[in-house]
Amino acid sequence: MSTHRREPTIGHIGRVDARDPAPLRADARVGGSVRIDPRPAPPRARDVPSVNLKARMYALAMLLALASTALVVRAVDLQIVRKDFYQDQGTQRFLRDKLIPVSRGMITDRNGEPLAVSTPVVSIWAAPAELLAQKERLGELARALAVDPEVLEQRLAQRADKEFVYLRRRMAPDAAQAIIDLKLPGVNAQREFRRYYPAGEMTAHVLGFTNIDDRGQEGLELAFDEWLAGKSGVKRVIQNRRGEVVEDVELVSEPQPGRELRLTIDRRVQYLAYRELKAAMLQHGAASGSVVILDIPTGEILAMVNWPSYNPNAPATSDTNARRNRAVTDVFEPGSVIKAFTVAAGLESGQFTPETKIDTTPGTLLVANHIVRDTSNYGVVDLTRLLAKSSNVGATKIAFQLSNDHLYDMFHRFGFGEATGCGFPGESPGVLPAAAGWGQLEKATLSYGYGLSVTPLQLAQAYGALGNDGRLRAPTFVIGSTNTDSAVLDPAISRRVVTMLEAVIAPGGTGIKAGVPNYRVAGKTGTSRKAVPGGYQSRYISVFAGMVPASHPRLAGVVIVNDPRGAAYYGGLVAAPVFGHVMTDALRLLDVPPDNLQLLQADTTIVPPPTPPLDGEEAIFAEGVQP
Ligand code: 59J
């Protein structure tokens, strides 16, 4: 029964609600009541002969008496008998349920730095008919809105049958107040909130954005919409005919302000990752890319950035292609970075140790009429060198010693083929084909990273688990989330693989450019040709996945660069340096103690300080205060 509509909360001026009927008048016709016309009879024509004057006087007196009785009855009826009914009817015309707007909760980074804040704005709206009734004032309004007066009038006329039309939404409060102060007929204000993202494009994909009504549309704004939005309250008020609130009647529902959301993201690390990724994208003319940085012990996502990005403060102006959080929604064939898990399965089978020799000569291997190829002939290699050189032939030879189920199980335990459950909308589970269907060729190519597809986040999760003594932690975006921690690999085997992965960053490895001064780094490069229907083309995806410090891994990182177009396209040349740069600064920011301090290692070769001057030798400046 109550009229529930958007109502202004500030600046009511001259508004007459078109739906408000005129107030009840005492002479209103009401069903059932007697109505007697009190007017005297019209004068008669003179030529009518007069009858009995006394009888006529009597009749008139009777008529008057009847009429006044009727009026008294009517008055009693209205003012006493049915008083409540009419009063109720009258009040109803002026009772309104008004929304009490609540602000959307702030999103902050892990240190409380604001990433999404709601600022108060004002929307100006009008009842077109009322405004058009005083056309002479349209000029003032047009000036205040900085629009053409004719266009304004035309648009109002088109909507003359509506009771509510926004003139301009989400204005700065000062600018809106200037319009309110004009006290134009039928023009009103409505308080709202507008979302603002201070970190702009660098947090755009993770946060997503809200629509004009402040509801989450994408990203974490969507995933946590209810939490953030809260609930507007409703209060019942009495308004006068000018639309001004004269009395608060009751609170229909209590407003519940939106709650704050504290993310695991560290704004500073996020910034580093975005800066380095963007620089690499531009340097290599690449199409897209992602960086994910995880805190290994907790699984918390410290940074997640993608390129291309967009301005979340004006999302409508961006290309939808720039809005995807590729780190979670897009999959790619991981290529060689998967070899760490093939090697882990080899070690777990008991058939291999890090020192086991594998002959990769002559750098090719014929499998089911296809050639598995290394970039060079690495000859006889142990498992550590196999990783350092990234031998596809070597990985295939390990896989051929394992059951399909074992290799599948190892990949699956590390989270491939299943969504991480991080809660991000539209997360892809990737693809890991069931072991029962693998032929020899499929098994071979899976062992070095083709035939399955993964998200950058899945890859970061898997490397995080390797660095976490074989305990897989589902990545999380929100501080205080409970995430599972399951043992997926024997800690000793896990540590052994990490140590082997350090050889990738050592001289002679493919990932030397992922190095971080004063820290030991473990990781793996990958360069995958991009699959197209019918084969693989000369387009590449460059990857680096790793962790640091290798002695006690704290941060896991994944860098993906899609389609670098320069002469350099290897993972070791394109993705590895991004990892190195981001980690160098992130480790310092997070105060992670170095495990390879160059100065300490150089102890034996420390240059002795110069011998002190002999006693009594003059200093070149006099002691004490200079003259
Ligand atoms: C490669 C592949 C395509 C898919 C090959 C990269 C296969 C394969 C069929 C030729 C560039 C290239 C299923 S290369 O990642 O071996 O880390 O910096 O794309 O092998 O069988 O011109 N990595 N990359 N292979 N395909 N199919 C090496 C390697 C890897 C490097 C470089 C050299 C490939 C040092 C990749 C790196 O480890």
XYZ file of C-alpha atoms and ligand atoms in Angstrom:
665
model
C 0.000 0.000 0.000
C 2.849 2.361 0.781
C 4.363 4.099 -2.165
C 7.933 2.938 -2.365
C 10.007 5.063 -4.626
C 13.228 6.934 -4.893
C 12.839 10.060 -2.900
C 15.077 13.014 -2.460
C 16.735 13.400 0.871
C 17.976 16.931 0.450
C 16.728 20.152 -0.969
C 13.028 19.797 -1.494
C 11.741 22.786 -3.323
C 8.417 23.521 -4.807
C 7.655 19.947 -5.593
C 4.034 19.024 -6.044
C 3.602 15.346 -6.455
C 1.528 14.759 -9.529
C -0.030 11.773 -7.846
C -1.138 13.744 -4.841
C -4.827 14.517 -5.313
C -6.224 17.778 -4.052
C -6.977 17.619 -0.332
C -10.404 16.354 0.575
C -13.069 19.029 0.659
C -16.029 18.913 2.956
C -18.453 18.953 0.048
C -16.874 15.995 -1.637
C -19.351 13.465 -2.841
C -19.040 10.313 -0.832
C -20.887 7.183 -1.787
C -24.161 6.631 0.054
C -24.606 10.042 1.689
C -27.729 12.084 0.928
C -27.249 15.100 -1.177
C -29.830 17.818 -1.264
C -29.576 20.813 -3.507
C -29.897 23.830 -1.188
C -30.515 26.309 -4.020
C -33.909 28.000 -4.005
C -36.322 27.130 -6.763
C -36.005 29.352 -9.832
C -38.448 32.287 -10.045
C -41.591 31.527 -11.818
C -43.058 33.386 -14.745
C -45.207 36.320 -13.732
C -48.247 35.219 -15.629
C -48.677 32.135 -13.464
C -51.627 32.806 -11.184
C -50.745 32.904 -7.467
C -52.337 30.154 -5.418
C -52.369 30.050 -1.659
C -49.568 32.294 -0.379
C -49.618 30.731 3.086
C -49.247 27.255 1.637
C -46.301 28.432 -0.410
C -44.617 30.029 2.604
C -45.080 26.824 4.514
C -43.590 24.735 1.757
C -40.559 27.011 1.572
C -40.035 26.856 5.325
C -40.202 23.062 5.201
C -37.685 22.995 2.421
C -35.275 25.243 4.310
C -35.657 23.187 7.458
C -34.954 20.002 5.575
C -31.916 21.476 3.920
C -30.380 22.685 7.144
C -31.068 19.354 8.816
C -29.290 17.628 5.978
C -26.291 19.917 6.417
C -26.089 19.198 10.109
C -26.344 15.480 9.490
C -23.658 15.707 6.913
C -21.395 17.704 9.201
C -21.847 15.216 12.007
C -21.177 12.391 9.608
C -17.926 13.919 8.367
C -16.545 15.327 11.561
C -17.578 12.784 14.137
C -18.824 9.500 12.698
C -16.345 9.066 9.901
C -13.593 11.349 11.149
C -10.964 8.619 11.382
C -11.638 7.406 7.897
C -11.103 10.784 6.318
C -8.137 11.669 8.422
C -6.545 8.400 7.428
C -7.275 9.036 3.783
C -5.705 12.455 4.042
C -2.588 11.242 5.768
C -2.142 8.538 3.216
C -1.870 11.108 0.502
C 1.165 12.508 2.263
C 2.792 9.420 3.740
C 5.923 8.314 1.979
C 8.377 5.472 2.443
C 11.778 6.907 1.813
C 14.985 4.976 1.237
C 17.782 5.702 3.631
C 20.821 5.184 1.428
C 23.842 3.412 2.915
C 27.382 3.658 1.665
C 29.132 0.669 0.118
C 31.905 -0.785 2.253
C 35.464 0.167 1.484
C 37.848 -2.362 -0.049
C 41.347 -2.080 1.320
C 44.621 -3.843 0.755
C 46.160 -6.009 3.490
C 47.578 -2.940 5.233
C 44.327 -0.995 5.196
C 45.240 1.130 2.194
C 42.051 2.039 0.322
C 41.520 0.318 -3.028
C 37.815 1.078 -3.526
C 35.987 3.855 -1.699
C 32.502 5.279 -1.948
C 32.276 9.037 -2.062
C 29.001 10.941 -1.638
C 27.541 12.374 -4.825
C 24.199 13.934 -5.676
C 21.859 13.102 -8.506
C 19.490 15.803 -9.709
C 16.060 14.709 -10.854
C 12.884 16.419 -11.935
C 9.172 15.982 -12.410
C 9.039 17.119 -16.061
C 5.454 18.371 -16.046
C 6.050 20.734 -13.151
C 9.198 22.062 -14.684
C 7.538 22.548 -18.060
C 4.726 24.456 -16.362
C 7.226 27.233 -15.735
C 9.129 27.276 -18.993
C 10.554 30.712 -18.275
C 12.815 29.127 -15.669
C 14.286 26.458 -17.952
C 17.034 28.805 -19.043
C 18.434 28.986 -15.503
C 18.405 25.229 -15.222
C 20.059 24.739 -18.593
C 22.813 27.128 -17.574
C 23.369 25.326 -14.279
C 23.528 21.968 -16.030
C 25.646 23.410 -18.859
C 23.290 22.076 -21.512
C 21.488 23.670 -24.431
C 18.119 25.081 -23.230
C 16.300 23.824 -26.311
C 17.661 20.328 -25.912
C 16.652 20.407 -22.252
C 13.109 21.481 -23.056
C 12.800 18.919 -25.819
C 13.981 16.090 -23.583
C 11.651 17.133 -20.784
C 8.748 17.341 -23.227
C 9.459 13.810 -24.455
C 9.166 12.614 -20.886
C 6.336 14.882 -19.797
C 4.206 11.890 -18.779
C 6.866 10.645 -16.354
C 7.000 11.722 -12.747
C 10.683 11.126 -12.274
C 13.509 11.871 -14.649
C 17.180 12.143 -13.788
C 18.654 15.366 -15.081
C 22.203 14.536 -14.120
C 23.513 11.741 -11.984
C 26.377 11.598 -9.556
C 27.373 15.246 -9.446
C 29.886 16.665 -7.037
C 27.854 17.775 -3.992
C 28.831 21.448 -4.424
C 27.728 21.605 -8.036
C 24.458 19.901 -7.167
C 23.788 22.300 -4.302
C 24.130 25.226 -6.698
C 21.276 23.768 -8.731
C 19.164 23.084 -5.655
C 19.666 26.661 -4.546
C 17.936 27.865 -7.711
C 14.715 26.487 -6.193
C 13.296 25.465 -9.527
C 9.835 23.919 -9.635
C 9.892 20.119 -9.659
C 13.667 19.881 -9.391
C 15.026 17.691 -6.626
C 18.180 16.068 -5.388
C 18.941 12.557 -4.318
C 21.977 11.574 -2.338
C 23.959 8.623 -3.675
C 27.434 7.188 -3.500
C 29.931 6.751 -6.240
C 32.691 4.163 -6.255
C 36.203 5.399 -6.711
C 39.271 3.245 -7.307
C 42.377 5.166 -6.291
C 44.786 2.577 -7.723
C 43.015 2.685 -11.091
C 44.163 0.274 -13.750
C 46.604 -1.618 -11.554
C 43.860 -3.144 -9.405
C 41.087 -3.015 -12.021
C 40.867 -6.731 -12.795
C 40.921 -7.952 -9.225
C 38.390 -5.454 -7.890
C 36.096 -5.273 -10.916
C 33.608 -2.410 -10.700
C 30.052 -1.446 -9.795
C 27.242 -0.193 -11.977
C 25.582 3.219 -11.713
C 23.442 1.908 -8.857
C 26.599 0.891 -6.995
C 26.084 -2.874 -7.343
C 29.099 -5.096 -8.150
C 29.330 -6.135 -11.784
C 32.667 -7.908 -12.007
C 35.568 -9.132 -9.939
C 35.554 -8.992 -6.147
C 32.970 -6.190 -6.248
C 30.639 -8.810 -7.693
C 31.808 -11.768 -5.594
C 31.342 -9.847 -2.333
C 28.482 -7.621 -3.442
C 26.136 -8.452 -0.587
C 28.792 -7.975 2.034
C 29.918 -4.661 0.579
C 26.522 -3.248 -0.363
C 24.769 -3.550 2.988
C 21.056 -2.738 2.920
C 19.373 0.611 2.564
C 16.912 1.388 5.325
C 13.337 2.557 4.818
C 11.610 5.235 6.892
C 8.008 6.334 6.696
C 7.558 10.102 6.738
C 4.808 12.656 6.257
C 5.419 15.218 3.594
C 3.570 18.418 2.922
C 2.302 19.321 -0.523
C 5.679 20.780 -1.364
C 7.287 17.426 -0.773
C 9.021 18.562 2.380
C 9.269 16.086 5.221
C 7.259 17.413 8.147
C 7.359 14.376 10.374
C 9.221 11.087 10.704
C 6.528 8.516 11.418
C 8.484 5.314 11.849
C 11.558 3.387 10.816
C 10.293 0.624 8.551
C 13.659 -1.089 8.284
C 16.997 -0.308 9.834
C 19.764 0.676 7.391
C 22.681 -1.763 7.364
C 25.790 -0.003 6.141
C 28.055 -1.928 3.761
C 30.927 -3.727 5.432
C 34.622 -3.254 4.772
C 36.529 -5.910 2.829
C 40.218 -6.329 3.559
C 42.105 -8.043 0.789
C 45.287 -10.065 0.926
C 46.671 -7.877 -1.865
C 49.612 -5.701 -0.934
C 49.148 -2.497 -2.864
C 52.907 -1.933 -3.077
C 53.654 -5.387 -4.493
C 50.660 -5.018 -6.805
C 52.169 -1.792 -8.065
C 55.589 -3.370 -8.645
C 54.044 -6.262 -10.538
C 51.961 -3.967 -12.698
C 54.840 -1.639 -13.439
C 57.191 -4.456 -14.461
C 54.595 -6.332 -16.483
C 53.557 -3.218 -18.364
C 57.181 -2.361 -19.142
C 57.820 -5.873 -20.483
C 54.616 -5.793 -22.556
C 55.641 -2.558 -24.225
C 59.255 -3.637 -24.656
C 58.299 -6.891 -26.390
C 55.177 -5.695 -28.181
C 53.238 -8.512 -26.539
C 49.485 -8.995 -26.764
C 48.715 -9.716 -23.126
C 50.245 -10.861 -19.879
C 49.725 -11.656 -16.223
C 51.688 -11.694 -12.993
C 50.610 -13.473 -9.800
C 52.520 -13.282 -6.519
C 51.520 -15.537 -3.601
C 52.557 -15.618 0.021
C 53.605 -19.254 0.230
C 52.919 -20.096 3.909
C 49.360 -18.720 3.819
C 48.327 -18.971 0.157
C 47.399 -15.289 0.234
C 47.438 -13.496 -3.101
C 49.758 -10.527 -2.661
C 49.555 -9.317 -6.243
C 47.592 -10.170 -9.344
C 47.890 -7.976 -12.404
C 47.134 -8.287 -16.093
C 47.808 -6.408 -19.248
C 45.967 -4.906 -21.043
C 44.112 -3.113 -18.291
C 41.490 -0.364 -18.130
C 40.352 2.529 -16.024
C 37.821 1.144 -13.526
C 36.639 4.681 -12.792
C 35.200 4.799 -16.331
C 34.709 1.148 -17.259
C 32.241 1.845 -20.032
C 34.920 3.494 -22.114
C 37.111 0.370 -22.113
C 37.405 -2.574 -24.440
C 35.816 -5.677 -22.868
C 38.960 -7.524 -23.920
C 40.921 -5.373 -21.480
C 38.602 -6.175 -18.575
C 39.214 -9.891 -18.100
C 41.180 -11.018 -15.087
C 43.231 -13.306 -17.295
C 45.204 -14.648 -14.340
C 42.053 -16.475 -13.228
C 39.806 -16.750 -16.277
C 42.231 -17.535 -19.102
C 44.103 -20.755 -19.693
C 47.247 -21.540 -21.652
C 49.389 -24.596 -22.343
C 52.058 -24.297 -19.662
C 54.860 -26.028 -21.573
C 58.104 -26.620 -19.723
C 57.119 -25.186 -16.354
C 55.207 -28.445 -15.870
C 58.480 -30.400 -15.924
C 58.983 -29.708 -12.216
C 55.989 -31.967 -11.512
C 57.082 -34.637 -13.980
C 60.425 -34.708 -12.150
C 58.599 -34.804 -8.790
C 56.645 -37.851 -9.961
C 59.911 -39.456 -11.116
C 61.470 -38.916 -7.675
C 58.340 -40.133 -5.922
C 58.319 -43.338 -7.982
C 61.671 -44.245 -6.421
C 63.123 -44.917 -9.876
C 64.949 -41.582 -10.047
C 67.126 -39.371 -7.869
C 68.360 -35.872 -8.744
C 71.584 -37.565 -9.928
C 69.988 -40.241 -12.137
C 71.422 -40.038 -15.668
C 69.154 -39.853 -18.710
C 70.446 -39.974 -22.257
C 68.719 -37.333 -24.395
C 70.965 -37.945 -27.420
C 70.501 -36.864 -30.202
C 68.019 -34.253 -28.867
C 65.055 -35.908 -30.576
C 62.879 -38.874 -29.773
C 60.434 -40.591 -32.088
C 57.084 -41.219 -30.340
C 54.111 -42.641 -32.251
C 55.328 -41.186 -35.538
C 55.990 -37.757 -34.016
C 59.312 -36.239 -33.078
C 59.807 -34.909 -29.565
C 62.475 -32.267 -29.980
C 64.952 -30.395 -27.786
C 66.436 -27.101 -28.958
C 69.897 -28.731 -28.826
C 71.395 -32.115 -28.143
C 72.123 -32.075 -24.393
C 73.549 -35.615 -24.366
C 73.503 -37.478 -21.062
C 71.962 -35.312 -18.322
C 70.996 -35.860 -14.696
C 67.544 -34.700 -13.566
C 68.883 -31.371 -12.318
C 70.504 -30.579 -15.652
C 67.383 -31.844 -17.425
C 65.473 -29.047 -15.683
C 68.220 -26.479 -16.138
C 68.355 -27.112 -19.898
C 64.635 -27.890 -20.207
C 64.936 -31.118 -22.144
C 61.645 -32.331 -23.651
C 63.260 -35.659 -24.521
C 64.407 -36.083 -20.912
C 60.930 -35.308 -19.507
C 59.405 -37.815 -21.947
C 61.845 -40.516 -20.856
C 60.886 -39.970 -17.187
C 57.183 -40.126 -18.041
C 57.640 -43.382 -19.939
C 58.917 -44.966 -16.717
C 55.726 -43.944 -14.851
C 52.142 -45.145 -15.051
C 49.595 -42.829 -16.649
C 47.790 -42.736 -13.325
C 50.855 -41.690 -11.396
C 51.674 -38.770 -13.690
C 48.031 -37.729 -13.818
C 47.752 -37.968 -10.061
C 50.816 -35.812 -9.514
C 49.448 -33.065 -11.787
C 46.036 -33.354 -10.195
C 47.361 -33.220 -6.641
C 49.089 -29.953 -7.480
C 45.735 -28.500 -8.489
C 45.760 -28.754 -12.268
C 42.416 -29.447 -13.910
C 40.462 -28.014 -10.994
C 39.474 -24.484 -10.019
C 41.448 -23.243 -7.038
C 38.268 -22.160 -5.281
C 39.631 -18.682 -4.697
C 36.085 -17.358 -5.112
C 36.760 -15.149 -8.086
C 33.816 -14.988 -10.511
C 34.402 -16.897 -13.726
C 37.432 -18.847 -12.561
C 38.508 -21.453 -15.116
C 39.353 -24.975 -13.913
C 41.738 -25.497 -16.828
C 41.929 -28.852 -18.588
C 43.708 -32.013 -17.509
C 42.727 -34.986 -19.678
C 41.814 -38.184 -17.828
C 44.700 -40.654 -17.644
C 42.718 -43.539 -19.118
C 42.654 -41.853 -22.516
C 46.378 -41.072 -22.834
C 48.262 -42.578 -25.723
C 52.089 -42.617 -25.776
C 52.288 -39.321 -27.641
C 49.837 -37.631 -25.331
C 51.711 -38.890 -22.294
C 54.982 -37.606 -23.761
C 53.677 -34.139 -24.566
C 51.878 -33.852 -21.202
C 55.195 -34.550 -19.461
C 56.595 -31.340 -20.925
C 53.459 -29.260 -20.677
C 51.304 -29.659 -23.809
C 47.843 -31.147 -23.974
C 46.781 -29.636 -20.665
C 45.861 -26.046 -19.964
C 46.178 -24.052 -16.782
C 45.495 -20.600 -15.418
C 48.341 -18.413 -14.179
C 46.818 -18.652 -10.681
C 46.817 -22.466 -10.794
C 50.452 -22.424 -11.776
C 51.303 -20.063 -8.919
C 49.370 -22.292 -6.513
C 51.332 -25.349 -7.703
C 54.732 -23.668 -7.360
C 53.628 -22.333 -3.981
C 52.891 -25.910 -2.879
C 56.349 -27.029 -4.015
C 57.841 -24.210 -1.951
C 55.598 -25.073 1.007
C 57.140 -28.516 1.612
C 54.505 -30.169 -0.540
C 51.476 -28.665 1.232
C 49.011 -27.132 -1.196
C 47.195 -24.028 0.001
C 44.234 -22.725 -1.941
C 44.956 -19.109 -2.859
C 42.814 -16.458 -1.170
C 41.909 -12.851 -1.871
C 40.462 -11.905 1.512
C 42.195 -11.635 4.886
C 40.808 -14.156 7.332
C 39.527 -16.636 4.744
C 39.894 -20.222 5.763
C 41.698 -22.131 3.067
C 42.541 -25.757 2.919
C 46.103 -26.928 3.353
C 46.605 -30.457 2.102
C 49.770 -32.495 1.862
C 50.300 -33.357 -1.809
C 53.957 -34.372 -1.849
C 56.476 -35.725 0.624
C 58.290 -32.689 2.113
C 61.723 -34.178 1.407
C 60.892 -34.725 -2.272
C 59.392 -31.258 -2.480
C 62.544 -29.691 -1.060
C 64.685 -31.727 -3.426
C 62.754 -30.416 -6.452
C 63.123 -26.832 -5.194
C 66.866 -27.316 -4.879
C 67.009 -28.753 -8.404
C 65.049 -25.745 -9.676
C 67.791 -23.467 -8.358
C 69.989 -24.780 -11.168
C 67.633 -23.103 -13.676
C 68.654 -19.696 -12.314
C 72.356 -20.594 -12.087
C 74.854 -19.953 -14.909
C 74.094 -22.409 -17.720
C 70.364 -22.497 -16.814
C 67.605 -20.987 -18.950
C 66.357 -18.675 -16.189
C 69.442 -16.755 -15.114
C 67.609 -13.450 -15.658
C 65.142 -14.326 -12.887
C 67.981 -13.860 -10.398
C 67.550 -11.624 -7.350
C 70.656 -10.119 -5.706
C 71.322 -11.606 -2.251
C 68.598 -14.266 -2.522
C 68.515 -17.811 -3.830
C 65.829 -18.278 -6.490
C 64.239 -21.534 -7.661
C 62.056 -21.655 -10.730
C 61.472 -22.754 -14.278
C 61.253 -21.017 -17.630
C 58.996 -22.050 -20.455
C 58.531 -21.076 -24.070
C 55.480 -22.625 -25.678
C 54.436 -22.337 -29.253
C 50.826 -21.301 -29.370
C 48.363 -23.920 -30.450
C 46.092 -23.110 -33.365
C 43.611 -25.491 -34.960
C 45.709 -28.004 -36.856
C 49.066 -27.346 -35.249
C 51.398 -24.905 -33.550
C 52.341 -21.546 -34.980
C 55.343 -19.284 -34.695
C 53.727 -17.329 -31.917
C 54.818 -17.940 -28.359
C 53.866 -17.761 -24.737
C 56.802 -16.940 -22.469
C 56.538 -18.122 -18.904
C 58.430 -18.055 -15.661
C 57.249 -19.757 -12.472
C 59.342 -19.711 -9.334
C 59.845 -19.004 -5.666
C 62.171 -17.099 -3.381
C 64.121 -17.363 -1.100
C 64.874 -20.918 -2.222
C 66.236 -21.940 1.188
C 62.897 -21.166 2.845
C 60.408 -20.105 0.185
C 58.197 -17.189 1.116
C 56.940 -15.829 -2.238
C 55.784 -17.753 -5.289
C 55.511 -15.902 -8.560
C 54.265 -16.564 -12.056
C 54.840 -14.353 -15.082
C 53.076 -14.984 -18.392
C 53.798 -12.976 -21.519
C 51.530 -13.817 -24.413
C 52.791 -13.348 -27.955
C 55.978 -11.307 -27.580
C 56.740 -10.022 -31.074
C 60.385 -9.044 -30.817
C 63.470 -11.064 -31.663
C 63.548 -12.283 -28.048
C 60.651 -14.513 -27.184
C 62.074 -17.162 -24.878
C 60.653 -17.389 -21.387
C 64.162 -16.928 -20.080
C 64.502 -13.616 -21.875
C 60.987 -12.195 -21.626
C 59.255 -13.517 -18.479
C 62.232 -14.322 -16.213
C 63.457 -10.704 -15.940
C 59.988 -9.545 -14.857
C 60.072 -12.121 -12.050
C 63.547 -10.972 -11.018
C 62.628 -7.291 -10.918
C 59.343 -7.735 -9.047
C 60.840 -10.083 -6.462
C 63.888 -7.893 -5.870
C 61.676 -5.035 -4.703
C 58.971 -7.181 -3.088
C 61.452 -9.003 -0.835
C 62.818 -5.691 0.378
C 59.332 -4.250 0.956
C 58.277 -7.312 2.908
C 61.506 -7.434 4.920
C 62.301 -11.000 3.905
C 65.803 -11.803 5.161
C 68.330 -12.593 2.412
C 69.609 -16.174 2.210
C 72.514 -15.427 -0.091
C 73.987 -12.197 1.155
C 76.900 -11.374 -1.148
C 78.733 -9.357 1.529
C 78.701 -12.265 3.979
C 79.934 -14.681 1.359
C 82.725 -12.291 0.559
C 83.981 -12.414 4.200
C 87.365 -13.878 3.300
C 88.099 -11.235 0.712
C 87.016 -8.226 2.706
C 89.330 -5.323 1.955
C 90.888 -4.113 5.248
C 90.157 -0.519 6.205
C 92.994 1.917 5.530
C 95.515 2.157 8.324
C 94.716 4.943 10.795
C 96.896 8.032 10.657
C 99.877 8.101 12.900
C 99.538 9.765 16.293
C 99.934 13.472 16.173
C 99.327 13.739 12.458
C 97.462 16.899 11.505
C 93.981 16.585 10.199
C 93.283 18.608 7.084
C 90.547 20.461 8.990
C 90.939 21.965 12.412
C 89.132 20.358 15.343
C 85.878 21.759 16.636
C 83.695 24.312 14.950
C 84.970 25.665 11.699
C 85.791 29.372 11.613
C 59.391 -24.495 -28.414
C 56.826 -26.258 -28.197
C 54.887 -27.131 -29.331
C 53.893 -28.165 -28.986
C 59.726 -25.162 -29.596
C 59.562 -23.160 -28.262
C 56.600 -28.685 -28.575
C 55.734 -29.757 -28.945
C 53.553 -30.479 -29.715
C 60.232 -24.424 -30.636
C 60.089 -22.433 -29.304
C 60.424 -23.078 -30.504
C 52.682 -30.977 -28.590
S 63.070 -23.644 -26.123
O 59.832 -24.415 -22.950
O 60.419 -26.804 -26.473
O 62.586 -21.675 -21.486
O 63.406 -20.038 -22.546
O 56.281 -25.170 -28.247
O 57.754 -28.924 -28.173
O 56.143 -30.930 -28.982
O 60.888 -22.341 -31.522
N 62.542 -23.199 -23.650
N 60.409 -24.825 -25.454
N 58.054 -26.407 -27.672
N 56.143 -27.371 -28.670
N 54.441 -29.480 -29.218
C 62.656 -24.263 -24.561
C 61.443 -25.142 -24.490
C 60.904 -24.969 -23.125
C 63.332 -22.172 -23.581
C 64.418 -21.849 -24.545
C 64.544 -22.794 -25.701
C 59.947 -25.716 -26.368
C 65.713 -21.820 -23.765
C 58.831 -25.249 -27.257
C 63.095 -21.232 -22.469
O 61.575 -25.440 -22.192
